[in-house]
Coordinates of C-alpha atoms (C1' of nucleotides) in Angstrom, one line a residue:
Chain N
M107 CA -8.7 -18.8 -17.8
S108 CA -7.1 -19.1 -14.4
S109 CA -6.4 -22.8 -15.0
S110 CA -3.6 -22.2 -17.5
K111 CA -1.2 -23.3 -14.9
P112 CA -3.3 -25.7 -12.8
S113 CA -0.7 -27.6 -10.8
A114 CA 1.1 -24.6 -9.4
T115 CA -1.5 -21.9 -8.9
E116 CA -4.7 -23.7 -8.1
K117 CA -6.2 -22.8 -4.8
G118 CA -9.2 -24.3 -3.0
P119 CA -11.7 -22.2 -1.0
S120 CA -11.3 -18.6 -2.1
G121 CA -10.8 -19.5 -5.7
R122 CA -7.9 -17.0 -5.9
P123 CA -4.6 -18.6 -6.3
Y124 CA -2.0 -17.0 -4.1
H125 CA 0.6 -16.8 -6.7
H126 CA -0.7 -15.3 -9.9
G127 CA 2.1 -16.7 -12.0
D128 CA 2.9 -13.7 -14.1
L129 CA 1.5 -10.7 -12.2
R130 CA 4.1 -8.3 -13.3
R131 CA 3.3 -8.7 -17.0
A132 CA -0.4 -8.8 -16.3
I133 CA -0.3 -5.5 -14.5
L134 CA 1.9 -4.0 -17.2
T135 CA -0.5 -4.9 -20.0
A136 CA -3.5 -3.8 -17.9
A137 CA -1.8 -0.5 -17.4
L138 CA -1.0 -0.1 -21.1
D139 CA -4.7 -0.7 -21.8
A140 CA -5.8 1.8 -19.2
I141 CA -3.3 4.4 -20.3
A142 CA -4.2 4.0 -24.0
A143 CA -7.8 4.6 -23.0
D144 CA -7.6 7.4 -20.4
G145 CA -4.1 8.7 -20.4
P146 CA -1.4 8.2 -17.7
S147 CA -3.1 10.6 -15.3
G148 CA -6.2 8.5 -14.8
L149 CA -4.2 5.4 -13.9
S150 CA -5.2 3.7 -10.7
L151 CA -3.0 1.0 -9.2
R152 CA -6.0 -0.3 -7.3
D153 CA -7.9 -0.6 -10.5
L154 CA -5.1 -2.5 -12.1
A155 CA -5.0 -4.8 -9.2
R156 CA -8.7 -5.5 -9.5
R157 CA -8.4 -6.2 -13.2
A158 CA -5.6 -8.7 -12.5
G159 CA -7.7 -10.3 -9.7
V160 CA -5.2 -9.6 -6.9
S161 CA -5.3 -7.5 -3.8
H162 CA -4.8 -3.7 -3.9
A163 CA -1.2 -3.8 -2.6
A164 CA 0.0 -6.5 -4.9
P165 CA 1.4 -4.2 -7.6
A166 CA 3.6 -2.4 -5.1
H167 CA 5.7 -5.5 -4.8
H168 CA 6.7 -5.6 -8.4
F169 CA 6.8 -1.9 -9.0
K170 CA 7.4 0.0 -5.8
D171 CA 5.5 3.1 -6.8
R172 CA 3.1 4.5 -9.3
A173 CA 6.2 6.2 -10.6
G174 CA 7.9 2.8 -10.6
L175 CA 5.3 1.2 -12.8
L176 CA 5.3 4.1 -15.2
T177 CA 9.1 4.1 -15.3
A178 CA 9.1 0.4 -16.1
I179 CA 6.6 1.1 -19.0
A180 CA 8.8 3.9 -20.2
A181 CA 11.9 1.8 -20.1
E182 CA 10.1 -1.0 -22.0
G183 CA 9.0 1.6 -24.6
F184 CA 12.5 3.0 -25.2
G185 CA 13.7 -0.6 -25.6
L186 CA 11.1 -1.3 -28.2
L187 CA 11.8 2.0 -29.9
A188 CA 15.5 1.2 -30.0
T189 CA 15.0 -2.1 -31.8
T190 CA 12.6 -0.6 -34.2
L191 CA 14.9 2.3 -35.1
R192 CA 17.9 0.0 -35.4
A193 CA 16.2 -1.8 -38.3
A194 CA 15.9 1.4 -40.3
T195 CA 18.0 1.8 -43.3
D196 CA 18.0 5.6 -43.7
L197 CA 16.7 8.6 -41.8
E198 CA 13.4 8.8 -43.5
E199 CA 12.7 5.2 -42.7
A200 CA 13.7 5.9 -39.1
G201 CA 11.2 8.7 -38.9
V202 CA 8.4 6.5 -40.4
R203 CA 9.2 3.9 -37.9
Y204 CA 9.1 6.5 -35.1
V205 CA 5.6 7.5 -36.1
R206 CA 4.5 4.0 -36.5
F207 CA 5.8 3.1 -33.1
A208 CA 3.8 6.0 -31.5
R209 CA 0.7 4.8 -33.2
E210 CA 1.2 1.1 -32.3
H211 CA 2.3 1.8 -28.8
P212 CA 0.5 4.9 -27.8
A213 CA 0.6 4.2 -24.1
H214 CA 4.3 3.6 -24.1
F215 CA 4.9 6.7 -26.2
Q216 CA 2.8 8.9 -23.9
V217 CA 4.6 7.7 -20.8
M218 CA 8.1 7.9 -22.3
F219 CA 7.7 11.6 -22.7
A220 CA 6.0 12.5 -19.4
P221 CA 9.1 13.1 -17.3
E222 CA 7.2 14.3 -14.2
L223 CA 5.6 10.9 -13.9
L224 CA 8.8 9.0 -14.0
R225 CA 11.7 8.2 -11.8
T226 CA 14.1 10.0 -14.1
G227 CA 17.2 8.7 -12.4
D228 CA 16.3 5.0 -12.8
L229 CA 19.1 2.9 -14.3
E230 CA 16.9 0.7 -16.5
L231 CA 15.2 3.8 -17.9
T232 CA 18.4 5.7 -18.6
T233 CA 20.1 2.8 -20.3
A234 CA 17.0 2.0 -22.5
R235 CA 16.8 5.7 -23.4
A236 CA 20.5 5.8 -24.3
L237 CA 19.9 2.8 -26.6
A238 CA 17.1 4.5 -28.4
S239 CA 19.2 7.7 -28.6
D240 CA 22.1 5.8 -30.1
A241 CA 19.8 4.2 -32.6
L242 CA 18.6 7.6 -33.7
R243 CA 22.1 9.0 -33.9
E244 CA 23.1 6.1 -36.1
A245 CA 20.2 6.7 -38.4
V246 CA 21.2 10.3 -38.7
T247 CA 24.7 9.5 -39.8
A248 CA 23.3 7.0 -42.3
V249 CA 21.7 9.9 -44.3
P250 CA 24.1 10.9 -47.1
P251 CA 25.0 14.5 -46.5
E252 CA 25.7 15.0 -50.2
G253 CA 25.6 18.5 -51.3
R254 CA 24.2 19.7 -48.0
G255 CA 26.6 20.7 -45.3
T256 CA 24.2 20.5 -42.5
D257 CA 25.5 19.8 -39.1
P258 CA 24.5 16.2 -38.4
R259 CA 23.5 17.0 -34.8
L260 CA 21.2 19.7 -36.2
A261 CA 19.8 17.2 -38.8
G262 CA 19.1 14.8 -35.9
V263 CA 17.2 17.4 -34.0
A264 CA 15.3 18.4 -37.1
A265 CA 14.3 14.8 -37.9
W266 CA 13.4 14.0 -34.3
S267 CA 11.4 17.2 -33.9
L268 CA 9.4 16.6 -37.1
A269 CA 8.7 13.0 -36.3
H270 CA 8.0 13.6 -32.6
G271 CA 5.7 16.6 -33.4
F272 CA 3.8 14.7 -36.0
A273 CA 3.4 11.7 -33.8
T274 CA 2.3 13.7 -30.8
L275 CA -0.2 15.8 -32.8
L276 CA -1.5 12.6 -34.4
L277 CA -2.1 10.9 -31.0
G278 CA -3.8 14.0 -29.7
H279 CA -6.2 14.0 -32.6
N280 CA -5.0 17.4 -33.7
L281 CA -4.4 16.4 -37.4
E282 CA -7.8 15.3 -38.4
D283 CA -8.6 17.8 -41.2
P284 CA -5.3 18.2 -42.9
V285 CA -4.5 14.6 -43.1
G286 CA -8.0 13.8 -44.4
G287 CA -8.3 10.1 -45.3
Q288 CA -4.7 9.7 -46.2
D289 CA -2.4 7.2 -44.5
P290 CA -0.5 9.0 -41.8
E291 CA 2.7 7.2 -42.6
E292 CA 2.5 8.4 -46.2
V293 CA 1.8 11.9 -45.1
F294 CA 4.8 11.8 -42.9
R295 CA 7.0 10.5 -45.7
K296 CA 6.1 13.7 -47.7
L297 CA 7.0 15.8 -44.7
A298 CA 10.3 14.0 -44.3
R299 CA 11.1 14.6 -48.0
M300 CA 10.4 18.3 -47.5
L301 CA 13.0 18.3 -44.8
F302 CA 15.7 16.3 -46.4
R303 CA 15.4 17.1 -50.1
H304 CA 17.7 14.8 -51.9
S305 CA 19.1 17.7 -53.9
G306 CA 16.5 16.8 -56.6
Chain U
M86 CA 0.0 41.7 10.8
S87 CA -3.7 42.3 10.2
S88 CA -3.1 45.7 8.7
S89 CA -3.4 44.8 5.1
K90 CA -3.8 41.1 5.1
P91 CA -5.7 39.9 8.2
S92 CA -5.5 36.3 9.1
A93 CA -7.9 33.9 7.3
T94 CA -9.7 33.2 10.5
E95 CA -10.4 36.8 11.0
K96 CA -13.9 37.8 9.9
G97 CA -13.6 41.6 10.3
P98 CA -14.9 44.0 7.8
S99 CA -11.5 44.9 6.4
G100 CA -10.5 41.3 5.9
R101 CA -11.7 39.0 3.1
P102 CA -12.6 35.6 4.4
Y103 CA -15.5 35.8 2.0
H104 CA -15.2 37.4 -1.4
H105 CA -11.6 37.0 -2.1
G106 CA -11.9 39.6 -4.8
D107 CA -10.3 37.8 -7.7
L108 CA -10.2 34.2 -6.6
R109 CA -10.6 32.9 -10.1
R110 CA -7.5 34.6 -11.3
A111 CA -5.6 33.7 -8.1
I112 CA -6.4 30.0 -8.5
L113 CA -5.5 30.1 -12.2
T114 CA -2.1 31.6 -11.6
A115 CA -1.5 29.2 -8.6
A116 CA -2.4 26.3 -10.9
L117 CA -0.1 27.6 -13.6
D118 CA 2.7 27.7 -11.1
A119 CA 2.0 24.2 -9.8
I120 CA 1.7 22.7 -13.3
A121 CA 4.9 24.3 -14.4
A122 CA 6.6 22.7 -11.4
D123 CA 5.0 19.3 -11.2
G124 CA 3.0 18.8 -14.4
P125 CA -0.8 18.7 -14.7
S126 CA -1.1 15.3 -13.2
G127 CA 0.2 16.4 -9.8
L128 CA -2.4 19.2 -9.6
S129 CA -4.4 19.3 -6.4
L130 CA -7.4 21.5 -6.2
R131 CA -7.2 21.5 -2.4
D132 CA -3.6 22.6 -2.6
L133 CA -4.6 25.5 -4.8
A134 CA -7.3 26.5 -2.4
R135 CA -4.7 26.5 0.4
R136 CA -2.3 28.6 -1.6
A137 CA -5.1 31.1 -2.2
G138 CA -6.1 31.1 1.4
V139 CA -9.6 29.8 0.8
S140 CA -11.5 26.7 1.8
H141 CA -11.1 23.5 -0.1
A142 CA -14.3 23.7 -2.0
A143 CA -13.9 27.3 -3.2
P144 CA -12.4 26.5 -6.5
A145 CA -15.3 24.3 -7.5
H146 CA -17.5 27.4 -7.7
H147 CA -15.4 29.0 -10.4
F148 CA -14.4 25.9 -12.2
K149 CA -16.8 23.1 -11.7
D150 CA -14.3 20.4 -12.0
R151 CA -10.6 19.6 -12.1
A152 CA -11.3 19.2 -15.8
G153 CA -13.1 22.6 -15.8
L154 CA -10.0 24.3 -14.4
L155 CA -7.7 22.7 -16.9
T156 CA -10.1 23.5 -19.7
A157 CA -10.1 27.1 -18.7
I158 CA -6.3 27.1 -18.7
A159 CA -6.2 25.4 -22.1
A160 CA -8.7 27.9 -23.5
E161 CA -6.6 30.8 -22.2
G162 CA -3.5 29.3 -23.7
F163 CA -5.1 29.0 -27.1
G164 CA -6.2 32.6 -26.9
L165 CA -2.7 33.7 -26.0
L166 CA -1.2 31.6 -28.7
A167 CA -3.6 33.0 -31.3
T168 CA -2.7 36.6 -30.6
T169 CA 1.0 35.6 -30.7
L170 CA 0.7 33.9 -34.0
R171 CA -1.4 36.6 -35.5
A172 CA 1.5 39.0 -35.1
A173 CA 3.8 36.8 -37.2
T174 CA 4.8 38.1 -40.6
D175 CA 5.8 34.8 -42.2
L176 CA 5.7 31.1 -41.4
E177 CA 9.2 31.0 -40.0
E178 CA 8.4 33.8 -37.6
A179 CA 5.2 31.9 -36.6
G180 CA 7.2 28.9 -35.8
V181 CA 9.6 30.9 -33.7
R182 CA 6.7 32.4 -31.8
Y183 CA 5.2 29.0 -31.3
V184 CA 8.3 27.8 -29.7
R185 CA 8.7 30.9 -27.7
F186 CA 5.1 30.6 -26.4
A187 CA 5.8 27.0 -25.3
R188 CA 8.9 28.2 -23.3
E189 CA 7.2 31.2 -21.8
H190 CA 3.9 29.5 -21.0
P191 CA 4.9 25.9 -20.3
A192 CA 2.0 25.2 -18.1
H193 CA -0.5 26.4 -20.7
F194 CA 1.3 24.5 -23.4
Q195 CA 1.3 21.2 -21.5
V196 CA -2.4 21.4 -20.7
M197 CA -3.4 22.6 -24.2
F198 CA -2.2 19.3 -25.6
A199 CA -3.4 16.9 -22.9
P200 CA -6.9 16.1 -24.3
E201 CA -7.7 13.5 -21.7
L202 CA -7.6 16.1 -19.0
L203 CA -9.9 18.5 -20.7
R204 CA -13.6 18.9 -21.4
T205 CA -13.1 18.7 -25.1
G206 CA -16.5 19.8 -26.0
D207 CA -16.3 23.0 -24.1
L208 CA -17.4 26.0 -26.1
E209 CA -14.8 28.5 -24.8
L210 CA -12.1 25.9 -25.5
T211 CA -13.2 25.1 -29.0
T212 CA -13.5 28.7 -30.1
A213 CA -10.1 29.6 -28.7
R214 CA -8.6 26.6 -30.4
A215 CA -10.3 27.6 -33.7
L216 CA -8.8 31.1 -33.3
A217 CA -5.3 29.7 -32.9
S218 CA -5.9 27.3 -35.8
D219 CA -7.0 30.1 -38.0
A220 CA -3.9 32.1 -37.1
L221 CA -1.7 29.2 -38.1
R222 CA -3.5 28.7 -41.3
E223 CA -3.1 32.3 -42.2
A224 CA 0.6 32.2 -41.4
V225 CA 0.9 29.2 -43.8
T226 CA -0.7 31.1 -46.7
A227 CA 1.7 34.0 -46.0
V228 CA 4.7 31.9 -46.9
P229 CA 5.6 32.5 -50.6
P230 CA 5.3 29.3 -52.4
E231 CA 7.7 30.4 -55.0
G232 CA 9.4 27.6 -56.9
R233 CA 7.9 25.0 -54.5
G234 CA 4.5 23.6 -55.4
T235 CA 3.9 22.1 -52.0
D236 CA 0.3 21.6 -50.9
P237 CA -0.3 24.5 -48.3
R238 CA -2.1 22.1 -46.0
L239 CA 0.9 19.8 -46.1
A240 CA 3.2 22.7 -45.5
G241 CA 1.1 23.7 -42.5
V242 CA 1.3 20.2 -41.0
A243 CA 5.0 20.2 -41.6
A244 CA 5.6 23.5 -39.9
W245 CA 3.3 22.7 -37.0
S246 CA 4.9 19.3 -36.5
L247 CA 8.4 20.7 -36.6
A248 CA 7.6 23.5 -34.1
H249 CA 5.4 21.3 -31.9
G250 CA 8.0 18.6 -31.8
F251 CA 10.8 20.9 -31.1
A252 CA 8.9 22.7 -28.3
T253 CA 7.7 19.5 -26.7
L254 CA 11.2 17.9 -26.7
L255 CA 12.6 21.2 -25.3
L256 CA 10.1 21.3 -22.5
G257 CA 10.8 17.6 -21.7
H258 CA 14.5 18.3 -21.5
N259 CA 15.2 15.9 -24.3
L260 CA 17.3 18.3 -26.3
E261 CA 20.1 19.1 -23.9
D262 CA 23.1 17.8 -25.6
P263 CA 22.5 18.7 -29.3
V264 CA 21.4 22.2 -28.6
G265 CA 24.4 22.8 -26.4
G266 CA 24.6 26.3 -25.2
Q267 CA 22.9 27.8 -28.2
D268 CA 19.7 29.8 -28.0
P269 CA 16.8 27.5 -28.7
E270 CA 15.0 30.0 -30.8
E271 CA 18.1 30.3 -33.1
V272 CA 18.4 26.6 -33.3
F273 CA 14.8 26.4 -34.4
R274 CA 15.3 29.1 -37.0
K275 CA 17.9 26.8 -38.6
L276 CA 15.5 23.9 -38.5
A277 CA 12.7 26.0 -40.1
R278 CA 15.1 27.1 -42.9
M279 CA 15.9 23.4 -43.5
L280 CA 12.2 22.8 -44.0
F281 CA 11.4 25.8 -46.2
R282 CA 14.5 26.5 -48.1
H283 CA 14.1 29.8 -49.8
S284 CA 15.8 28.5 -52.9
G285 CA 19.0 30.1 -51.8
Chain D
dC110 C1' 11.4 -31.8 8.1
dA111 C1' 12.8 -27.0 9.3
dC112 C1' 14.3 -22.8 7.1
dT113 C1' 14.1 -19.1 4.1
dC114 C1' 12.4 -16.0 1.1
dA115 C1' 9.7 -14.1 -2.6
dA116 C1' 4.8 -13.3 -3.6
dC117 C1' 0.7 -11.8 -2.0
dT118 C1' -2.9 -10.2 1.6
dT119 C1' -5.0 -7.5 5.2
dG120 C1' -5.3 -3.3 7.6
dA121 C1' -4.6 1.4 8.3
dC122 C1' -3.6 6.4 7.4
dA123 C1' -3.5 10.7 5.1
dC124 C1' -4.9 12.8 1.1
dT125 C1' -7.9 13.9 -2.8
dG126 C1' -12.2 15.2 -5.8
dA127 C1' -16.8 15.8 -5.6
dC128 C1' -21.2 16.8 -3.7
dA129 C1' -24.8 18.9 -0.4
dA130 C1' -26.2 22.3 2.7
dG131 C1' -25.3 26.3 5.3
dA132 C1' -23.1 31.0 6.1
dT133 C1' -21.7 35.6 4.4
dT134 C1' -21.7 39.5 1.6
dG135 C1' -22.0 42.8 -2.3
dC136 C1' -25.5 44.7 -4.8
dC137 C1' -29.9 45.9 -6.6
dT138 C1' -34.4 47.6 -5.9
dC139 C1' -37.8 49.9 -3.5
Chain H
dG162 C1' -31.8 53.5 4.3
dA163 C1' -34.2 48.6 4.6
dG164 C1' -35.0 44.2 2.5
dG165 C1' -34.1 40.7 -0.5
dC166 C1' -31.5 38.2 -3.9
dA167 C1' -27.9 35.8 -6.0
dA168 C1' -23.1 35.1 -6.2
dT169 C1' -19.5 33.8 -3.4
dC170 C1' -17.3 31.1 0.0
dT171 C1' -17.5 27.6 4.1
dT172 C1' -18.2 23.3 6.6
dG173 C1' -19.2 18.6 6.6
dT174 C1' -19.1 14.4 4.4
dC175 C1' -18.3 10.3 1.3
dA176 C1' -16.0 7.2 -1.7
dG177 C1' -11.7 6.4 -3.8
dT178 C1' -6.6 6.5 -4.1
dG179 C1' -1.4 5.8 -3.0
dT180 C1' 1.6 4.2 0.3
dC181 C1' 3.3 2.0 4.3
dA182 C1' 3.5 -1.8 8.0
dA183 C1' 2.8 -6.3 9.4
dG184 C1' 0.9 -10.7 8.7
dT185 C1' 0.1 -15.0 5.6
dT186 C1' 1.0 -18.3 2.0
dG187 C1' 3.6 -21.4 -0.7
dA188 C1' 7.5 -23.1 -3.2
dG189 C1' 12.0 -24.4 -3.1
dT190 C1' 16.4 -25.8 -0.6
dG191 C1' 19.4 -27.7 2.9

DNA sequence: CACTCAACTTGACACTGACAAGATTGCCTC
DNA sequence: GAGGCAATCTTGTCAGTGTCAAGTTGAGTG
């Protein structure tokens, strides 16, 4: 496992190569695993270091802080969300993709909306968030406002609130009974159609 | 200085080094303050003890754990939410009250929906949650389904998702621009009317 | 080869949650 | 009123954590 890059990283006595090779990514994925399991609060940098097989202070070099690590995760999440949303054709599809993103990347999603854990002023984070925000706004304008004179900003807030609330409640296991055995995406589609009735 | 509140080191009869009087409530309110300021993750039992003027292990007697404290907060929150929702006349009003609750009790709200921080099997918590859930269900049935044959369970999920998402985004300061200077409750009323159009 | 610099380690400090055992006090009973 | 009991709170301690400072390694560059 550690011999994937034999020539560069192999070390003799201690068995631990000094240069991990891709420690940043290793710690990120380990963190995503841990967060998906126990939430962002239970995260331990030292535990991540142990999982990656490095010393306890190694993560600090790539992400300065605990907040730095979480900020990097949030930024990555907003980036992923932006590309996902940009591929949506209409607003309903954007909402479905929003919910799907939350289910497929629960760790990212949780961290993205936990402001007190993040370095909110971080440049990488704010730009990624702006990208996602733009993608959402674009999806809102793509919905045909035929026959319904709703303020597009209001429509955006409505769509975002519905998708965000549904996704959040889903991740928190608060929607067990009502959803039953149905596919969550299909359930959300029905909710979205309740919001934006195509004038029927 | 020791007339009404003698120093903590004082062990005179008028002081209260022991038997704080209402330590449980004091720690709860201190915790709510701290959570509203820094989120549940930054909570420190020792800091709460310091604020209450007791020793570092005092909280453990009332709430066994950190999880125990947060569970008590969540249970209290669900209780408050239940009484608030029960006073709603229709579903829109229930949603407005839901959002208002989140804004007036942000600490409660955050903790209520942070399952990984709670003792999910706790009896007090589950009963309080059931109360709130019943109140919501009742509000859903109170909406006149005239002309709209939507499944009531689906309508409940829709209303809950919209209110929960709006409240969550609001608390996370993600709705600054769109809402502008408008009253959040009024904005939500518009969203709710988008969902449950009263056929004009 | 010497230099440089990023990646990583070692060591230390203050802080935290949790547990155990002791101290104090209100209250209940006689 | 005296004695005892149980709840309440304290003190002491331990392992674990985040973060900083300083040292070590190794790979690339001139």
